[in-house]
Amino acid sequence: MNTKFDILVIGGGHAGIEASCAAAKLGLNVGLVSMDFNTIGRLSCNPSIGGNAKGHLAKEIDAIGGVMPIIADASGIQFKTLNTSKGPAVWSPRSQNDKDLYPLFAQNVLKQHKNLTIIAETITEVLVSKWRVFGVKTANNEEIMAKAVILCSGTFLNAVMWTGIEGTDGGRVGERPAHKISDLLESAGLQRGRLKTGTPPRIHANSIDYSKMRIHDGDAIPRPFSLKTRRVVNSLACFATLTTNNTHDILREGFDRSPMFTGLIHGAGPRYCPSIEDKIFRFADKSSHHIVLEPEGLTADSVYVNGFSTSLPVDIQERGLKSIPGLESCEILKHGYAVEYDFFFPYQLHFTMETKAIQGLYFAGQINGTSGYEEAASQGLIAGINAALEIQNKEPFTLKRSEAYIGVMIDDLVNKSTEEPYRIFTSLAEYRLLLRTDTAYDRLLPLGHSLGLISDKLFNTWERGLGLHDELQEYVTQTKLSPEVANPVLINSNETEITESTRIDHLTKRPDVSLSSLMQISNPVGKYAVITQEHPHAVHQVETAIRYEGYIQKQQRDVDRFAENEAKLMPLNFDYTKVRSLSKEAIEKLTKIQPGSLGQASRIPGVSASDVSILAMYLQ
């Protein structure tokens, strides 16, 4: 086994995969260490990618040059865009994936990188000397040297699994925890905490009465995550049902044996994705909760019971499930359980994902207090890029919260830290109208290309598409439709007729008039008719830009003001006690986080507007 690498990535989950592939693609010699090769890329919880805001992260990963979207497309069995009844800022793609195919495709992607070595070992120690990482030590007491180490440990640090009052060491069923690493990192000065996550039971597909449920189909025209994927298909459907008051009464019977309610679990769980027992306890007035049955694969017998995450005793789980319409005869293949694990407070990170305390040591994924595959993959991608750039003596790569949802997430983690599992939401992005999924490539693909993660071929294809967008934009702002041409469409859309020729972009601002319908009558057999038919993405993007023009312009002005404060840099390792009139809380928070700019300082909880004004005066 090679015992010397440029970069070592510890953990083969979604963060580790992205970190390894990015660093290897940038020309570094990378070692990916996993306890078991066959568990690399495993979908530990829900076999799905994307969803509310998470789909935004997945599209951004693709735009920069990551691999999760390609794997998701290859293993997808249902594709759907969520929130299409709302504004385009919150439209978000989601796929249901085959739990067996996803890791196989992930492992194949890793094998395609020539300078990437996969090492089946258990790591017990991160080696540090003079606040600089220089390698790791394995369970066999062997040392592997590296210039940088990216720790993507998931839920495995001092992990305990709970079902009822029975606790078992492990970060996932049948997989050992990692015991020594977090203790040693804490002794090096890093502050850690404890978090909890959970997973629902899996039941046999043939034991479900689907006639009592509502079908959840995918999109009529499914769209892939990745720009590299030509086509995806919907193969299976999901089904929805509801819990009942009887379900809730049964589950309450197990509260006295719940590890969460009895105090056996000390870590905070995800507030926005609570367990079924937590939902019943917190929302006692609700008579039902949504349950979605999601197939785990094309040939798998197992079905994921979304909405029923639990760590209640097995007898309560069985009775509770069988009280739900359609599940009266269900056969449980795997019971739900909770996992409690160590994490490190993310205020201890730079925006590059490198730890502030130990040079060359990067954290990505649940070790930073986040939940979700997409959040982990995004962090892994940024960590892998920056570990490579640091070794190559190049400028770091970071994303501002005005540039990407990835930037929003990392900014939140570093500035606000977290006391509970962090999940991305569109509501967290103040510039979300600019950060739509349809703008991901315009925002980020040039950056991925400049890094070397996006090929010239793909970049040139995108540039041609951008040219179509600009050409279409110019056409609709310069072309007028006469009343004779436009009014039939307006009447059909229940809109007021026009009395004089009107520009297409002005007509598009009417809420019930689509740009595609106007394009079909303005240029029925010409060039723009072809664009409308063959490039609906460009038409949608132009239509959105027209309809939300005022809001977009306002947000762009807000971004410009944001950039001004980001450009006002704070001194490194600054002593904030020297600044008179700062509040005591502000001094404490600023000293703890050491913001790099006035803008970053303004986003730290506990730093008031008056504190920011005082800092601004000091910087002058």
Coordinates of C-alpha atoms in Angstrom, one line a residue:
M1 CA 0.0 0.0 0.0
N2 CA 1.2 3.5 -0.9
T3 CA 1.9 5.3 2.4
K4 CA 2.4 8.8 1.0
F5 CA -0.2 11.1 -0.6
D6 CA -0.9 14.7 -1.4
I7 CA -4.4 14.5 0.1
L8 CA -6.1 11.9 2.3
V9 CA -9.9 11.8 2.4
I10 CA -11.3 10.0 5.4
G11 CA -14.8 8.6 4.8
G12 CA -16.5 7.4 1.6
G13 CA -19.8 9.1 2.0
H14 CA -21.1 11.9 -0.2
A15 CA -18.6 14.5 1.2
G16 CA -15.7 12.1 0.8
I17 CA -16.7 11.2 -2.8
E18 CA -16.8 14.8 -3.9
A19 CA -13.6 15.8 -2.1
S20 CA -11.7 12.9 -3.6
C21 CA -12.9 13.4 -7.1
A22 CA -12.3 17.1 -7.1
A23 CA -8.8 16.9 -5.7
A24 CA -7.9 14.1 -8.1
K25 CA -9.2 15.9 -11.1
L26 CA -7.1 18.9 -10.1
G27 CA -4.0 16.7 -10.5
L28 CA -3.3 15.7 -6.9
N29 CA -2.4 12.3 -5.6
V30 CA -5.4 11.3 -3.5
G31 CA -6.1 8.5 -1.1
L32 CA -9.7 7.8 -0.1
V33 CA -9.9 5.8 3.1
S34 CA -13.0 3.9 3.9
M35 CA -13.6 1.1 6.4
D36 CA -15.3 -1.0 3.7
F37 CA -15.1 -0.3 -0.1
N38 CA -18.6 -1.7 -0.6
T39 CA -20.2 0.9 1.7
I40 CA -18.8 3.8 -0.3
G41 CA -21.7 6.0 -1.6
R42 CA -24.3 4.2 0.5
L43 CA -27.6 6.1 0.9
S44 CA -27.8 5.6 4.6
C45 CA -31.3 7.2 5.0
N46 CA -33.7 8.2 2.3
P47 CA -32.7 6.9 -1.1
S48 CA -33.3 10.3 -2.8
I49 CA -31.3 13.3 -4.0
G50 CA -32.5 16.9 -4.1
G51 CA -35.7 18.3 -2.7
N52 CA -36.5 21.7 -1.2
A53 CA -33.3 23.8 -1.6
K54 CA -31.3 20.6 -1.6
G55 CA -32.0 20.4 -5.3
H56 CA -30.4 23.9 -5.6
L57 CA -27.2 22.5 -4.0
A58 CA -27.2 19.5 -6.4
K59 CA -27.5 21.8 -9.4
E60 CA -24.7 24.0 -8.1
I61 CA -22.5 20.9 -7.5
D62 CA -23.0 20.0 -11.2
A63 CA -22.2 23.5 -12.3
I64 CA -18.9 23.5 -10.5
G65 CA -17.9 20.1 -11.7
G66 CA -19.0 17.7 -8.9
V67 CA -20.2 14.1 -9.4
M68 CA -23.3 13.7 -7.3
P69 CA -25.8 14.9 -10.0
I70 CA -24.4 12.4 -12.5
I71 CA -24.7 9.5 -10.1
A72 CA -28.2 10.6 -9.1
D73 CA -29.3 10.7 -12.8
A74 CA -27.8 7.3 -13.5
S75 CA -29.5 5.6 -10.5
G76 CA -32.7 7.6 -10.5
I77 CA -36.1 5.8 -10.6
Q78 CA -38.3 8.9 -10.3
F79 CA -37.7 12.6 -11.1
K80 CA -39.9 15.5 -10.0
T81 CA -39.6 19.3 -9.7
L82 CA -41.0 20.5 -6.4
N83 CA -42.9 23.7 -5.6
T84 CA -43.9 24.5 -9.2
S85 CA -47.2 26.0 -8.0
K86 CA -45.0 28.8 -6.4
G87 CA -42.5 31.2 -7.8
P88 CA -39.4 29.9 -9.7
A89 CA -37.0 30.9 -6.9
V90 CA -38.2 27.9 -4.9
W91 CA -38.5 25.3 -7.8
S92 CA -36.3 22.5 -6.8
P93 CA -35.5 19.1 -8.5
R94 CA -35.7 15.8 -6.6
S95 CA -35.0 12.2 -7.6
Q96 CA -35.9 8.9 -6.0
N97 CA -32.9 6.6 -6.4
D98 CA -32.1 3.0 -6.4
K99 CA -30.3 2.3 -3.1
D100 CA -28.2 -0.5 -4.6
L101 CA -27.3 1.2 -7.9
Y102 CA -26.3 4.6 -6.4
P103 CA -23.3 3.2 -4.5
L104 CA -22.3 1.1 -7.5
F105 CA -22.3 4.1 -9.8
A106 CA -20.4 6.1 -7.2
Q107 CA -17.7 3.5 -6.8
N108 CA -17.4 3.3 -10.6
V109 CA -16.9 7.1 -10.8
L110 CA -14.1 6.9 -8.2
K111 CA -12.4 4.2 -10.1
Q112 CA -12.3 6.3 -13.3
H113 CA -9.9 8.8 -11.6
K114 CA -6.3 7.6 -12.3
N115 CA -4.6 9.3 -9.4
L116 CA -7.1 8.2 -6.8
T117 CA -6.4 5.2 -4.6
I118 CA -9.1 3.7 -2.4
I119 CA -7.8 2.3 0.9
A120 CA -9.8 -0.1 3.0
E121 CA -8.7 0.8 6.5
T122 CA -10.0 2.2 9.8
I123 CA -8.4 5.5 10.9
T124 CA -7.8 5.9 14.6
E125 CA -5.7 9.1 14.7
V126 CA -5.1 12.3 12.7
L127 CA -1.4 13.1 13.0
V128 CA -0.6 16.7 13.9
S129 CA 2.7 18.4 14.6
K130 CA 3.1 22.1 15.4
W131 CA -0.5 22.8 14.5
R132 CA 0.0 21.2 11.0
V133 CA -1.5 17.9 9.9
F134 CA 1.0 15.4 8.3
G135 CA -1.0 12.2 8.0
V136 CA -3.1 9.6 9.8
K137 CA -2.7 6.4 11.8
T138 CA -4.6 3.2 11.0
A139 CA -6.1 0.6 13.4
N140 CA -3.1 -1.6 12.4
N141 CA -0.8 1.2 13.8
E142 CA 0.4 2.1 10.3
E143 CA 1.1 5.7 9.4
I144 CA 0.0 7.2 6.0
M145 CA 1.5 10.5 5.2
A146 CA -0.3 13.4 3.6
K147 CA 0.1 17.2 3.0
A148 CA -3.7 17.6 3.7
V149 CA -6.4 15.5 5.4
I150 CA -10.1 16.0 4.7
L151 CA -12.2 14.4 7.5
C152 CA -15.6 13.3 6.2
S153 CA -16.6 11.1 9.1
G154 CA -20.4 11.3 8.8
T155 CA -22.2 10.0 11.9
F156 CA -19.4 7.6 13.0
L157 CA -17.5 9.7 15.6
N158 CA -18.2 8.0 19.0
A159 CA -21.5 6.9 17.4
V160 CA -24.3 5.0 19.3
M161 CA -27.5 3.7 17.6
W162 CA -30.7 3.6 19.6
T163 CA -33.9 1.6 19.3
G164 CA -35.9 2.0 22.5
I165 CA -33.6 1.9 25.5
E166 CA -31.1 -0.4 23.8
G167 CA -28.0 1.3 22.6
T168 CA -25.4 -0.2 20.2
D169 CA -22.1 1.2 19.1
G170 CA -22.1 2.0 15.4
G171 CA -22.7 4.8 12.9
R172 CA -24.9 2.6 10.7
V173 CA -26.3 -0.9 11.0
G174 CA -23.5 -3.4 10.9
E175 CA -20.7 -0.7 10.8
R176 CA -18.3 0.1 13.6
P177 CA -18.0 3.6 15.0
A178 CA -14.7 5.6 15.1
H179 CA -13.8 6.1 18.8
K180 CA -10.4 7.9 19.1
I181 CA -10.4 10.6 16.5
S182 CA -12.8 13.1 18.0
D183 CA -11.2 12.7 21.5
L184 CA -7.7 13.5 20.0
L185 CA -9.1 16.5 18.0
E186 CA -10.7 17.9 21.1
S187 CA -7.4 17.6 23.0
A188 CA -5.9 19.6 20.1
G189 CA -8.2 22.5 21.0
L190 CA -11.2 21.9 18.8
Q191 CA -14.6 22.2 20.5
R192 CA -17.1 19.4 19.9
G193 CA -20.7 18.7 20.6
R194 CA -23.3 15.9 20.2
L195 CA -26.0 15.6 17.6
K196 CA -28.7 13.1 16.8
T197 CA -30.3 11.9 13.6
G198 CA -32.7 9.0 12.8
T199 CA -34.1 6.8 10.1
P200 CA -37.5 5.2 9.6
P201 CA -38.4 1.5 9.2
R202 CA -38.3 -0.2 5.9
I203 CA -41.2 -2.5 5.0
H204 CA -41.8 -5.1 2.3
A205 CA -43.4 -3.8 -0.8
N206 CA -45.7 -6.8 -1.2
S207 CA -47.2 -6.2 2.2
I208 CA -48.7 -2.8 1.4
D209 CA -52.3 -2.2 0.4
Y210 CA -51.8 0.5 -2.2
S211 CA -55.5 0.8 -2.9
K212 CA -55.9 2.9 0.3
M213 CA -53.2 5.4 -0.8
R214 CA -52.7 8.3 -3.1
I215 CA -50.2 8.0 -5.9
H216 CA -47.3 10.4 -6.2
D217 CA -46.2 10.4 -9.8
G218 CA -43.0 11.9 -11.2
D219 CA -43.0 14.7 -13.8
A220 CA -44.6 14.1 -17.2
I221 CA -41.3 15.2 -18.7
P222 CA -38.6 14.3 -16.2
R223 CA -35.5 16.5 -16.2
P224 CA -32.0 15.3 -15.2
F225 CA -29.9 17.0 -12.5
S226 CA -26.7 17.1 -14.6
L227 CA -26.0 19.1 -17.8
K228 CA -24.0 16.0 -18.9
T229 CA -27.1 13.7 -18.8
R230 CA -29.1 13.6 -21.9
R231 CA -32.2 11.9 -20.7
V232 CA -33.8 10.3 -17.6
V233 CA -37.0 8.3 -17.2
N234 CA -39.5 7.7 -14.4
S235 CA -39.7 4.0 -13.6
L236 CA -41.7 3.8 -10.3
A237 CA -44.2 5.9 -8.4
C238 CA -44.4 6.7 -4.7
F239 CA -47.6 6.5 -2.5
A240 CA -48.9 8.7 0.3
T241 CA -51.1 8.0 3.3
L242 CA -51.7 9.5 6.8
T243 CA -51.2 8.6 10.4
T244 CA -54.3 8.5 12.6
N245 CA -55.2 9.4 16.2
N246 CA -55.0 5.7 16.9
T247 CA -51.4 5.7 15.5
H248 CA -50.5 8.6 17.8
D249 CA -52.0 6.9 20.9
I250 CA -50.0 3.7 20.2
L251 CA -46.8 5.6 19.8
R252 CA -47.4 7.6 23.0
E253 CA -47.4 4.3 24.9
G254 CA -43.7 3.9 24.0
F255 CA -42.6 7.4 25.2
D256 CA -41.5 6.0 28.5
R257 CA -39.1 3.7 26.6
S258 CA -37.9 6.4 24.1
P259 CA -34.2 7.2 24.3
M260 CA -35.1 10.7 23.4
F261 CA -37.7 11.3 26.1
T262 CA -35.9 9.3 28.8
G263 CA -32.7 11.3 28.4
L264 CA -30.5 8.6 27.0
I265 CA -29.9 10.7 23.9
H266 CA -28.3 14.0 24.8
G267 CA -27.7 15.4 21.2
A268 CA -30.1 17.7 19.5
G269 CA -32.1 16.3 16.6
P270 CA -33.1 18.0 13.3
R271 CA -35.8 20.5 14.1
Y272 CA -37.1 20.6 10.5
C273 CA -37.1 16.8 10.0
P274 CA -38.2 15.5 13.4
S275 CA -39.0 11.9 14.4
I276 CA -42.6 10.8 14.4
E277 CA -42.6 10.7 18.2
D278 CA -41.3 14.3 18.3
K279 CA -44.0 15.4 15.9
I280 CA -46.7 13.9 18.0
F281 CA -45.2 15.4 21.2
R282 CA -44.7 18.9 19.7
F283 CA -47.9 19.1 17.6
A284 CA -50.3 17.3 19.9
D285 CA -53.3 19.1 18.3
K286 CA -52.7 17.5 14.9
S287 CA -54.8 14.4 14.1
S288 CA -52.6 13.1 11.3
H289 CA -49.1 13.4 9.8
H290 CA -48.1 12.7 6.2
I291 CA -46.4 9.4 5.3
V292 CA -44.9 8.8 1.9
L293 CA -43.9 5.3 0.8
E294 CA -40.9 5.4 -1.4
P295 CA -39.5 2.4 -3.2
E296 CA -35.8 1.8 -2.5
G297 CA -35.0 0.4 -5.9
L298 CA -36.1 -1.2 -9.2
T299 CA -35.7 -4.7 -7.9
A300 CA -35.6 -4.1 -4.2
D301 CA -38.4 -5.5 -2.0
S302 CA -38.0 -2.7 0.6
V303 CA -39.9 0.5 0.9
Y304 CA -38.8 3.6 2.8
V305 CA -41.5 5.0 5.2
N306 CA -40.8 8.7 4.8
G307 CA -42.2 10.7 7.7
F308 CA -41.9 7.9 10.2
S309 CA -38.3 8.3 11.5
T310 CA -38.3 6.8 14.9
S311 CA -36.2 5.3 17.7
L312 CA -39.2 3.9 19.7
P313 CA -39.1 0.2 20.8
V314 CA -39.7 -2.3 18.0
D315 CA -43.1 -3.5 19.4
I316 CA -44.4 0.1 19.3
Q317 CA -43.0 0.6 15.8
E318 CA -44.8 -2.5 14.5
R319 CA -48.2 -1.6 16.2
G320 CA -47.9 2.0 15.1
L321 CA -47.2 1.2 11.5
K322 CA -50.1 -1.3 11.3
S323 CA -52.5 1.4 12.4
I324 CA -51.8 3.4 9.3
P325 CA -54.3 3.0 6.4
G326 CA -52.7 0.7 3.8
L327 CA -50.1 -0.7 6.2
E328 CA -52.4 -3.0 8.3
S329 CA -50.5 -6.1 7.1
C330 CA -47.1 -4.6 6.6
E331 CA -44.0 -6.6 7.1
I332 CA -41.1 -4.7 8.7
L333 CA -37.7 -5.6 7.1
K334 CA -35.7 -3.2 9.2
H335 CA -36.7 -1.2 12.2
G336 CA -36.1 2.5 12.6
Y337 CA -33.3 3.8 14.9
A338 CA -31.6 6.9 16.0
V339 CA -27.9 7.7 15.8
E340 CA -26.1 10.0 18.3
Y341 CA -22.6 11.1 17.2
D342 CA -19.9 13.8 17.8
F343 CA -19.6 16.9 15.6
F344 CA -17.3 19.9 15.8
F345 CA -18.8 23.4 16.0
P346 CA -18.3 24.9 12.5
Y347 CA -17.3 28.4 13.7
Q348 CA -13.9 26.8 13.9
L349 CA -13.6 26.6 10.1
H350 CA -12.4 29.0 7.4
F351 CA -14.7 29.4 4.4
T352 CA -12.4 27.0 2.6
M353 CA -13.5 24.2 5.1
E354 CA -10.0 24.2 6.6
T355 CA -9.9 24.2 10.4
K356 CA -8.6 27.4 11.9
A357 CA -6.7 25.5 14.6
I358 CA -4.9 22.9 12.5
Q359 CA -3.4 23.8 9.1
G360 CA -4.0 21.3 6.3
L361 CA -7.0 19.7 8.2
Y362 CA -10.4 20.1 6.5
F363 CA -13.8 19.1 7.7
A364 CA -16.8 18.3 5.5
G365 CA -20.3 16.9 6.1
Q366 CA -22.0 15.9 9.3
I367 CA -18.8 16.5 11.3
N368 CA -19.7 20.2 10.8
G369 CA -23.2 19.8 12.2
T370 CA -25.1 19.5 8.9
S371 CA -27.7 17.0 7.9
G372 CA -28.3 15.7 4.4
Y373 CA -26.4 14.2 1.4
E374 CA -26.4 17.4 -0.6
E375 CA -25.1 19.6 2.2
A376 CA -22.3 17.0 2.8
A377 CA -21.4 16.7 -0.9
S378 CA -21.3 20.5 -1.3
Q379 CA -18.8 20.8 1.6
G380 CA -16.8 18.0 0.3
L381 CA -16.5 19.6 -3.1
I382 CA -15.3 22.9 -1.6
A383 CA -12.9 21.1 0.8
G384 CA -11.4 19.0 -2.0
I385 CA -10.9 22.0 -4.3
N386 CA -9.3 24.1 -1.6
A387 CA -7.0 21.4 -0.2
A388 CA -5.7 20.9 -3.8
L389 CA -5.3 24.7 -4.4
E390 CA -3.5 25.1 -1.1
I391 CA -0.9 22.5 -2.0
Q392 CA -0.5 24.0 -5.4
N393 CA 0.0 27.5 -3.8
K394 CA -3.0 28.9 -5.6
E395 CA -5.7 31.3 -4.4
P396 CA -8.5 29.7 -2.4
F397 CA -11.9 29.1 -3.9
T398 CA -14.8 30.3 -1.8
L399 CA -18.4 31.2 -2.6
K400 CA -20.3 34.2 -1.2
R401 CA -23.9 33.9 0.0
S402 CA -24.8 36.2 -3.0
E403 CA -23.3 33.7 -5.4
A404 CA -24.6 30.3 -4.4
Y405 CA -26.7 28.3 -1.9
I406 CA -23.3 26.6 -1.2
G407 CA -22.1 30.0 -0.1
V408 CA -25.2 30.6 2.0
M409 CA -24.7 27.3 3.8
I410 CA -21.0 27.7 4.6
D411 CA -21.5 31.4 5.6
D412 CA -24.2 30.3 8.0
L413 CA -22.0 27.5 9.4
V414 CA -19.0 29.7 10.0
N415 CA -20.8 32.8 11.3
K416 CA -23.7 31.3 13.2
S417 CA -22.3 27.9 13.9
T418 CA -25.1 25.5 15.0
E419 CA -26.5 23.7 18.0
E420 CA -28.6 21.4 16.0
P421 CA -28.3 19.6 12.6
Y422 CA -28.2 22.3 9.9
R423 CA -30.4 21.9 6.8
I424 CA -30.4 24.2 3.9
F425 CA -33.7 26.1 3.0
T426 CA -34.6 28.6 0.3
S427 CA -35.7 30.9 3.1
L428 CA -32.1 31.2 4.3
A429 CA -31.0 32.8 1.1
E430 CA -31.8 36.5 1.0
Y431 CA -30.9 36.6 -2.7
R432 CA -32.8 33.5 -3.7
L433 CA -34.4 35.1 -6.8
L434 CA -30.9 35.4 -8.2
L435 CA -29.9 31.9 -7.0
R436 CA -32.6 30.0 -8.9
T437 CA -31.8 26.5 -10.2
D438 CA -32.1 27.8 -13.8
T439 CA -29.3 30.3 -13.1
A440 CA -26.9 27.8 -11.5
Y441 CA -24.8 27.3 -14.7
D442 CA -24.6 31.0 -15.5
R443 CA -23.4 31.7 -12.0
L444 CA -21.0 28.9 -11.4
L445 CA -20.0 26.9 -14.6
P446 CA -17.4 29.6 -15.6
L447 CA -15.8 29.2 -12.2
G448 CA -15.8 25.4 -12.5
H449 CA -14.2 25.7 -15.9
S450 CA -11.5 28.1 -14.7
L451 CA -10.7 25.7 -11.9
G452 CA -10.3 22.8 -14.4
L453 CA -13.3 20.8 -13.2
I454 CA -15.5 21.6 -16.2
S455 CA -14.3 20.4 -19.7
D456 CA -13.8 22.8 -22.6
K457 CA -16.5 20.8 -24.5
L458 CA -19.1 21.3 -21.8
F459 CA -18.2 24.9 -21.4
N460 CA -18.5 25.6 -25.1
T461 CA -21.9 23.9 -25.2
W462 CA -23.0 26.1 -22.3
E463 CA -21.7 29.2 -24.0
R464 CA -23.7 28.4 -27.1
G465 CA -26.8 28.1 -25.0
L466 CA -26.0 31.4 -23.3
G467 CA -25.9 32.9 -26.8
L468 CA -29.4 31.6 -27.6
H469 CA -30.6 33.1 -24.3
D470 CA -29.2 36.6 -25.2
E471 CA -30.5 36.4 -28.7
L472 CA -34.0 35.5 -27.5
Q473 CA -33.8 38.2 -24.9
E474 CA -33.0 40.8 -27.6
Y475 CA -35.8 39.5 -29.8
V476 CA -38.6 39.8 -27.3
T477 CA -37.5 43.3 -26.3
Q478 CA -37.5 44.6 -29.8
T479 CA -40.4 42.7 -31.4
K480 CA -44.0 44.0 -31.3
L481 CA -47.2 42.0 -31.9
S482 CA -50.2 43.7 -33.5
P483 CA -53.6 43.4 -31.9
E484 CA -54.7 41.0 -34.6
V485 CA -51.9 38.6 -33.8
A486 CA -51.8 38.9 -30.0
N487 CA -55.4 39.2 -29.0
P488 CA -56.4 35.6 -29.7
V489 CA -53.8 34.5 -27.2
L490 CA -54.8 37.1 -24.7
I491 CA -58.5 36.2 -24.9
N492 CA -57.6 32.5 -24.5
S493 CA -55.6 33.5 -21.3
N494 CA -58.5 35.6 -20.0
E495 CA -56.4 38.8 -20.3
T496 CA -57.4 42.2 -21.6
E497 CA -57.0 42.8 -25.3
I498 CA -54.5 45.3 -26.7
T499 CA -55.5 48.1 -29.0
E500 CA -52.0 48.9 -30.4
S501 CA -48.8 46.9 -31.2
T502 CA -47.1 45.9 -28.0
R503 CA -43.6 44.5 -27.3
I504 CA -43.5 40.7 -26.5
D505 CA -41.7 41.3 -23.2
H506 CA -44.5 43.7 -22.0
L507 CA -47.1 41.1 -22.9
T508 CA -45.1 38.4 -21.1
K509 CA -45.4 40.4 -17.8
R510 CA -49.1 39.5 -17.7
P511 CA -49.5 36.6 -15.2
D512 CA -51.5 34.2 -17.4
V513 CA -49.6 34.7 -20.6
S514 CA -46.7 32.4 -21.4
L515 CA -43.7 33.5 -23.4
S516 CA -43.8 30.3 -25.4
S517 CA -47.3 30.9 -26.6
L518 CA -46.3 34.4 -27.7
M519 CA -43.3 33.1 -29.5
Q520 CA -45.4 30.5 -31.4
I521 CA -47.6 33.3 -32.9
S522 CA -44.8 35.8 -33.5
N523 CA -42.5 33.5 -35.4
P524 CA -44.6 30.3 -36.1
V525 CA -42.2 28.7 -38.6
G526 CA -39.0 30.6 -38.2
K527 CA -35.8 30.5 -36.2
Y528 CA -37.4 31.5 -32.9
A529 CA -40.1 28.9 -33.2
V530 CA -37.3 26.3 -33.3
I531 CA -35.6 27.8 -30.3
T532 CA -39.0 27.7 -28.4
Q533 CA -39.4 24.0 -29.2
E534 CA -35.8 22.8 -28.8
H535 CA -34.6 25.0 -26.0
P536 CA -37.5 25.4 -23.4
H537 CA -34.9 26.1 -20.7
A538 CA -33.8 29.3 -22.4
V539 CA -37.4 30.4 -22.9
H540 CA -38.2 29.8 -19.3
Q541 CA -35.1 31.7 -18.1
V542 CA -36.0 34.7 -20.3
E543 CA -39.6 34.6 -19.2
T544 CA -38.6 34.6 -15.5
A545 CA -36.2 37.5 -16.1
I546 CA -39.0 39.5 -17.7
R547 CA -41.7 38.8 -15.1
Y548 CA -39.5 39.4 -12.1
E549 CA -37.4 42.2 -13.6
G550 CA -38.1 44.7 -10.8
Y551 CA -37.4 42.3 -8.0
I552 CA -34.2 41.0 -9.7
Q553 CA -32.9 44.5 -10.1
K554 CA -33.6 45.3 -6.5
Q555 CA -31.8 42.1 -5.3
Q556 CA -28.9 43.0 -7.6
R557 CA -28.6 46.4 -5.9
D558 CA -28.7 44.6 -2.5
V559 CA -25.8 42.4 -3.7
D560 CA -23.8 45.4 -4.8
R561 CA -24.2 46.9 -1.2
F562 CA -23.3 43.5 0.2
A563 CA -20.1 43.4 -1.9
E564 CA -19.1 46.8 -0.6
N565 CA -19.1 45.6 3.0
E566 CA -17.3 42.3 2.0
A567 CA -14.5 44.4 0.5
K568 CA -13.9 46.1 3.8
L569 CA -11.4 43.7 5.3
M570 CA -10.8 43.1 9.0
P571 CA -7.2 42.6 10.3
L572 CA -6.2 39.0 11.0
N573 CA -6.2 37.9 14.6
F574 CA -7.5 41.3 15.6
D575 CA -7.9 42.2 19.3
Y576 CA -11.4 43.5 19.5
T577 CA -11.0 44.7 23.1
K578 CA -9.1 47.6 21.7
V579 CA -12.2 49.0 20.0
R580 CA -14.0 51.2 22.4
S581 CA -17.8 51.1 22.7
L582 CA -18.2 47.6 21.3
S583 CA -20.7 45.6 23.3
K584 CA -19.4 42.8 25.5
E585 CA -21.3 40.2 23.5
A586 CA -19.9 41.6 20.2
I587 CA -16.3 41.4 21.5
E588 CA -16.8 37.8 22.6
K589 CA -18.4 36.7 19.3
L590 CA -15.9 38.6 17.1
T591 CA -13.0 37.3 19.0
K592 CA -14.4 33.7 18.7
I593 CA -15.1 33.8 14.9
Q594 CA -12.5 36.4 13.8
P595 CA -14.4 37.6 10.7
G596 CA -12.5 38.4 7.6
S597 CA -14.6 41.4 6.5
L598 CA -17.0 44.0 7.9
G599 CA -19.8 42.2 6.0
Q600 CA -19.0 38.9 7.7
A601 CA -18.9 40.7 11.1
S602 CA -22.4 42.1 10.4
R603 CA -23.9 38.6 10.0
I604 CA -22.6 37.2 13.3
P605 CA -25.5 36.8 15.8
G606 CA -24.9 39.1 18.8
V607 CA -23.1 41.8 16.7
S608 CA -25.6 44.6 16.5
A609 CA -26.0 47.3 13.9
S610 CA -24.4 49.8 16.2
D611 CA -21.4 47.4 16.7
V612 CA -21.0 47.3 13.0
S613 CA -21.1 51.1 12.7
I614 CA -18.4 51.3 15.3
L615 CA -16.2 48.8 13.5
A616 CA -16.8 50.7 10.2
M617 CA -15.6 53.9 11.8
Y618 CA -12.5 52.1 13.3
L619 CA -11.6 50.7 9.9
Q620 CA -11.6 54.2 8.4

